[in-house]
């Protein structure tokens, strides 16, 4: 079910111009075969990691997922801090929801995430994710730049063409 739902998500991204057009194609039965196959191929990477480093594979994967989650929260917190600063300066409209303790709570959360990153740097099993994170960020950045200039696909046209 994970491979299928990932295939569907990849198709939706492609329909919105945020992924390769190949992911928009469906089989005659409506299966997102390209996306599902891509998802399965990426799962094989996990098999390879488990084969190569059976004792450390779980820690590697969890550490990498942790770094990805922390990056998302760092971006959310930095965006919230910048928004508040610009709203307070009158450059953006004030929000009707005021986060309790803001901006101090955002700074505290960033400090906490920083401490987790330091602890990951100390832990030899988690350290690999800190080494891989810049490479992963570069891959995402280059992919985003390559796809950014594309316009969203027409869902009606794409659906008719891919059935």
mmCIF file of C-alpha atoms in Angstrom:
data_model
loop_
_atom_site.group_PDB
_atom_site.id
_atom_site.type_symbol
_atom_site.label_atom_id
_atom_site.label_comp_id
_atom_site.label_asym_id
_atom_site.label_seq_id
_atom_site.Cartn_x
_atom_site.Cartn_y
_atom_site.Cartn_z
ATOM 1 C CA UNK A 1 0.000 0.000 0.000
ATOM 2 C CA UNK A 2 2.941 2.332 0.667
ATOM 3 C CA UNK A 3 4.289 1.891 -2.850
ATOM 4 C CA UNK A 4 0.853 2.483 -4.385
ATOM 5 C CA UNK A 5 0.092 5.592 -2.319
ATOM 6 C CA UNK A 6 3.557 6.961 -3.086
ATOM 7 C CA UNK A 7 2.879 6.329 -6.778
ATOM 8 C CA UNK A 8 -0.357 8.324 -6.472
ATOM 9 C CA UNK A 9 1.402 11.170 -4.658
ATOM 10 C CA UNK A 10 4.110 11.269 -7.325
ATOM 11 C CA UNK A 11 1.390 11.456 -9.987
ATOM 12 C CA UNK A 12 -0.296 14.371 -8.210
ATOM 13 C CA UNK A 13 3.022 16.194 -7.960
ATOM 14 C CA UNK A 14 3.642 15.631 -11.671
ATOM 15 C CA UNK A 15 0.147 16.871 -12.554
ATOM 16 C CA UNK A 16 0.954 20.081 -10.669
ATOM 17 C CA UNK A 17 4.234 20.501 -12.539
ATOM 18 C CA UNK A 18 6.273 19.541 -9.478
ATOM 19 C CA UNK A 19 7.541 16.231 -10.786
ATOM 20 C CA UNK A 20 8.541 14.480 -13.996
ATOM 21 C CA UNK A 21 5.693 14.152 -16.496
ATOM 22 C CA UNK A 22 6.353 10.411 -16.744
ATOM 23 C CA UNK A 23 4.667 10.059 -13.342
ATOM 24 C CA UNK A 24 1.347 11.296 -14.799
ATOM 25 C CA UNK A 25 0.881 8.148 -16.880
ATOM 26 C CA UNK A 26 -1.595 5.508 -15.782
ATOM 27 C CA UNK A 27 -2.133 1.970 -16.983
ATOM 28 C CA UNK A 28 -5.437 1.124 -18.677
ATOM 29 C CA UNK A 29 -6.689 0.089 -15.213
ATOM 30 C CA UNK A 30 -5.730 3.442 -13.671
ATOM 31 C CA UNK A 31 -2.576 2.246 -11.888
ATOM 32 C CA UNK A 32 0.254 4.792 -11.578
ATOM 33 C CA UNK A 33 2.787 2.200 -12.730
ATOM 34 C CA UNK A 34 5.745 4.540 -13.275
ATOM 35 C CA UNK A 35 5.398 6.104 -9.820
ATOM 36 C CA UNK A 36 4.797 2.761 -8.133
ATOM 37 C CA UNK A 37 7.821 1.239 -9.866
ATOM 38 C CA UNK A 38 9.946 4.240 -8.868
ATOM 39 C CA UNK A 39 8.752 3.874 -5.269
ATOM 40 C CA UNK A 40 9.642 0.180 -5.270
ATOM 41 C CA UNK A 41 13.079 0.946 -6.722
ATOM 42 C CA UNK A 42 13.770 3.416 -3.933
ATOM 43 C CA UNK A 43 12.705 0.819 -1.385
ATOM 44 C CA UNK A 44 15.429 -1.396 -2.806
ATOM 45 C CA UNK A 45 17.901 1.226 -1.592
ATOM 46 C CA UNK A 46 16.767 0.313 1.923
ATOM 47 C CA UNK A 47 17.398 -3.341 1.162
ATOM 48 C CA UNK A 48 20.894 -2.423 -0.033
ATOM 49 C CA UNK A 49 21.591 -0.418 3.114
ATOM 50 C CA UNK A 50 20.380 -3.309 5.256
ATOM 51 C CA UNK A 51 22.573 -5.741 3.318
ATOM 52 C CA UNK A 52 25.677 -3.541 3.490
ATOM 53 C CA UNK A 53 25.305 -2.436 7.119
ATOM 54 C CA UNK A 54 22.892 -4.855 8.835
ATOM 55 C CA UNK A 55 23.726 -3.714 12.363
ATOM 56 C CA UNK A 56 23.525 0.000 11.622
ATOM 57 C CA UNK A 57 20.842 0.222 8.916
ATOM 58 C CA UNK A 58 17.987 1.114 11.257
ATOM 59 C CA UNK A 59 19.977 3.888 12.948
ATOM 60 C CA UNK A 60 21.086 5.281 9.585
ATOM 61 C CA UNK A 61 17.572 5.443 8.198
ATOM 62 C CA UNK A 62 16.066 6.872 11.393
ATOM 63 C CA UNK A 63 18.848 9.455 11.674
ATOM 64 C CA UNK A 64 18.308 10.557 8.097
ATOM 65 C CA UNK A 65 14.552 10.838 8.659
ATOM 66 C CA UNK A 66 15.236 12.837 11.824
ATOM 67 C CA UNK A 67 17.461 15.299 9.960
ATOM 68 C CA UNK A 68 14.790 15.710 7.272
ATOM 69 C CA UNK A 69 12.107 16.381 9.880
ATOM 70 C CA UNK A 70 14.316 18.820 11.754
ATOM 71 C CA UNK A 71 15.077 20.683 8.528
ATOM 72 C CA UNK A 72 11.351 21.080 7.882
ATOM 73 C CA UNK A 73 10.830 22.459 11.392
ATOM 74 C CA UNK A 74 13.810 24.797 11.072
ATOM 75 C CA UNK A 75 12.256 26.251 7.913
ATOM 76 C CA UNK A 76 8.851 26.604 9.601
ATOM 77 C CA UNK A 77 10.347 28.339 12.634
ATOM 78 C CA UNK A 78 12.568 30.680 10.612
ATOM 79 C CA UNK A 79 9.587 31.566 8.393
ATOM 80 C CA UNK A 80 7.450 32.288 11.448
ATOM 81 C CA UNK A 81 10.149 34.495 12.996
ATOM 82 C CA UNK A 82 10.614 36.434 9.744
ATOM 83 C CA UNK A 83 6.853 36.771 9.248
ATOM 84 C CA UNK A 84 6.392 38.163 12.765
ATOM 85 C CA UNK A 85 9.249 40.617 12.241
ATOM 86 C CA UNK A 86 7.762 41.827 8.941
ATOM 87 C CA UNK A 87 4.208 41.970 10.337
ATOM 88 C CA UNK A 88 5.391 43.975 13.340
ATOM 89 C CA UNK A 89 7.100 46.395 10.931
ATOM 90 C CA UNK A 90 3.813 46.810 9.034
ATOM 91 C CA UNK A 91 5.111 45.155 5.873
ATOM 92 C CA UNK A 92 2.701 42.209 6.139
ATOM 93 C CA UNK A 93 -0.776 41.894 7.667
ATOM 94 C CA UNK A 94 -0.944 40.787 11.283
ATOM 95 C CA UNK A 95 -2.097 37.243 11.882
ATOM 96 C CA UNK A 96 -5.367 36.662 13.695
ATOM 97 C CA UNK A 97 -3.631 33.831 15.560
ATOM 98 C CA UNK A 98 -0.809 34.902 17.807
ATOM 99 C CA UNK A 99 1.461 32.031 18.782
ATOM 100 C CA UNK A 100 1.798 31.998 22.566
ATOM 101 C CA UNK A 101 5.200 33.259 23.631
ATOM 102 C CA UNK A 102 6.270 34.162 20.103
ATOM 103 C CA UNK A 103 8.929 34.867 19.002
ATOM 104 C CA UNK A 104 10.699 33.461 22.058
ATOM 105 C CA UNK A 105 9.117 30.016 21.693
ATOM 106 C CA UNK A 106 10.367 29.821 18.106
ATOM 107 C CA UNK A 107 13.888 30.752 19.177
ATOM 108 C CA UNK A 108 13.713 28.187 21.987
ATOM 109 C CA UNK A 109 12.597 25.489 19.528
ATOM 110 C CA UNK A 110 15.485 26.392 17.190
ATOM 111 C CA UNK A 111 17.895 26.128 20.118
ATOM 112 C CA UNK A 112 16.473 22.712 21.010
ATOM 113 C CA UNK A 113 16.862 21.494 17.417
ATOM 114 C CA UNK A 114 20.430 22.786 17.455
ATOM 115 C CA UNK A 115 21.108 20.728 20.585
ATOM 116 C CA UNK A 116 19.710 17.622 18.891
ATOM 117 C CA UNK A 117 22.005 18.226 15.914
ATOM 118 C CA UNK A 118 24.998 18.530 18.260
ATOM 119 C CA UNK A 119 24.011 15.248 19.937
ATOM 120 C CA UNK A 120 23.712 13.604 16.520
ATOM 121 C CA UNK A 121 27.203 14.843 15.659
ATOM 122 C CA UNK A 122 28.537 13.187 18.813
ATOM 123 C CA UNK A 123 26.795 9.854 18.103
ATOM 124 C CA UNK A 124 28.843 7.946 15.502
ATOM 125 C CA UNK A 125 25.772 6.083 14.193
ATOM 126 C CA UNK A 126 23.782 9.286 13.669
ATOM 127 C CA UNK A 127 26.700 11.327 12.322
ATOM 128 C CA UNK A 128 26.394 9.878 8.819
ATOM 129 C CA UNK A 129 23.083 11.677 8.342
ATOM 130 C CA UNK A 130 24.831 14.988 9.019
ATOM 131 C CA UNK A 131 27.354 14.129 6.317
ATOM 132 C CA UNK A 132 24.646 13.134 3.831
ATOM 133 C CA UNK A 133 22.246 16.021 4.554
ATOM 134 C CA UNK A 134 24.136 18.671 2.510
ATOM 135 C CA UNK A 135 24.330 16.326 -0.482
ATOM 136 C CA UNK A 136 20.613 15.563 -0.184
ATOM 137 C CA UNK A 137 19.830 19.300 0.087
ATOM 138 C CA UNK A 138 21.881 19.940 -3.059
ATOM 139 C CA UNK A 139 20.018 17.206 -4.946
ATOM 140 C CA UNK A 140 16.662 18.666 -3.866
ATOM 141 C CA UNK A 141 17.742 22.207 -4.758
ATOM 142 C CA UNK A 142 18.953 21.243 -8.237
ATOM 143 C CA UNK A 143 15.788 19.193 -8.827
ATOM 144 C CA UNK A 144 13.605 22.076 -7.692
ATOM 145 C CA UNK A 145 15.405 24.545 -9.942
ATOM 146 C CA UNK A 146 15.091 22.181 -12.898
ATOM 147 C CA UNK A 147 11.361 21.677 -12.346
ATOM 148 C CA UNK A 148 10.491 25.209 -11.206
ATOM 149 C CA UNK A 149 10.350 26.642 -14.706
ATOM 150 C CA UNK A 150 7.769 24.074 -15.771
ATOM 151 C CA UNK A 151 4.124 24.980 -15.848
ATOM 152 C CA UNK A 152 1.566 22.725 -14.192
ATOM 153 C CA UNK A 153 0.088 20.030 -16.386
ATOM 154 C CA UNK A 154 -3.575 20.213 -17.310
ATOM 155 C CA UNK A 155 -5.134 17.445 -15.160
ATOM 156 C CA UNK A 156 -8.065 16.913 -17.544
ATOM 157 C CA UNK A 157 -5.847 16.626 -20.599
ATOM 158 C CA UNK A 158 -3.280 14.443 -18.836
ATOM 159 C CA UNK A 159 -5.952 12.110 -17.449
ATOM 160 C CA UNK A 160 -7.498 11.672 -20.885
ATOM 161 C CA UNK A 161 -4.108 11.032 -22.484
ATOM 162 C CA UNK A 162 -2.960 8.512 -19.882
ATOM 163 C CA UNK A 163 -6.012 6.274 -19.636
#
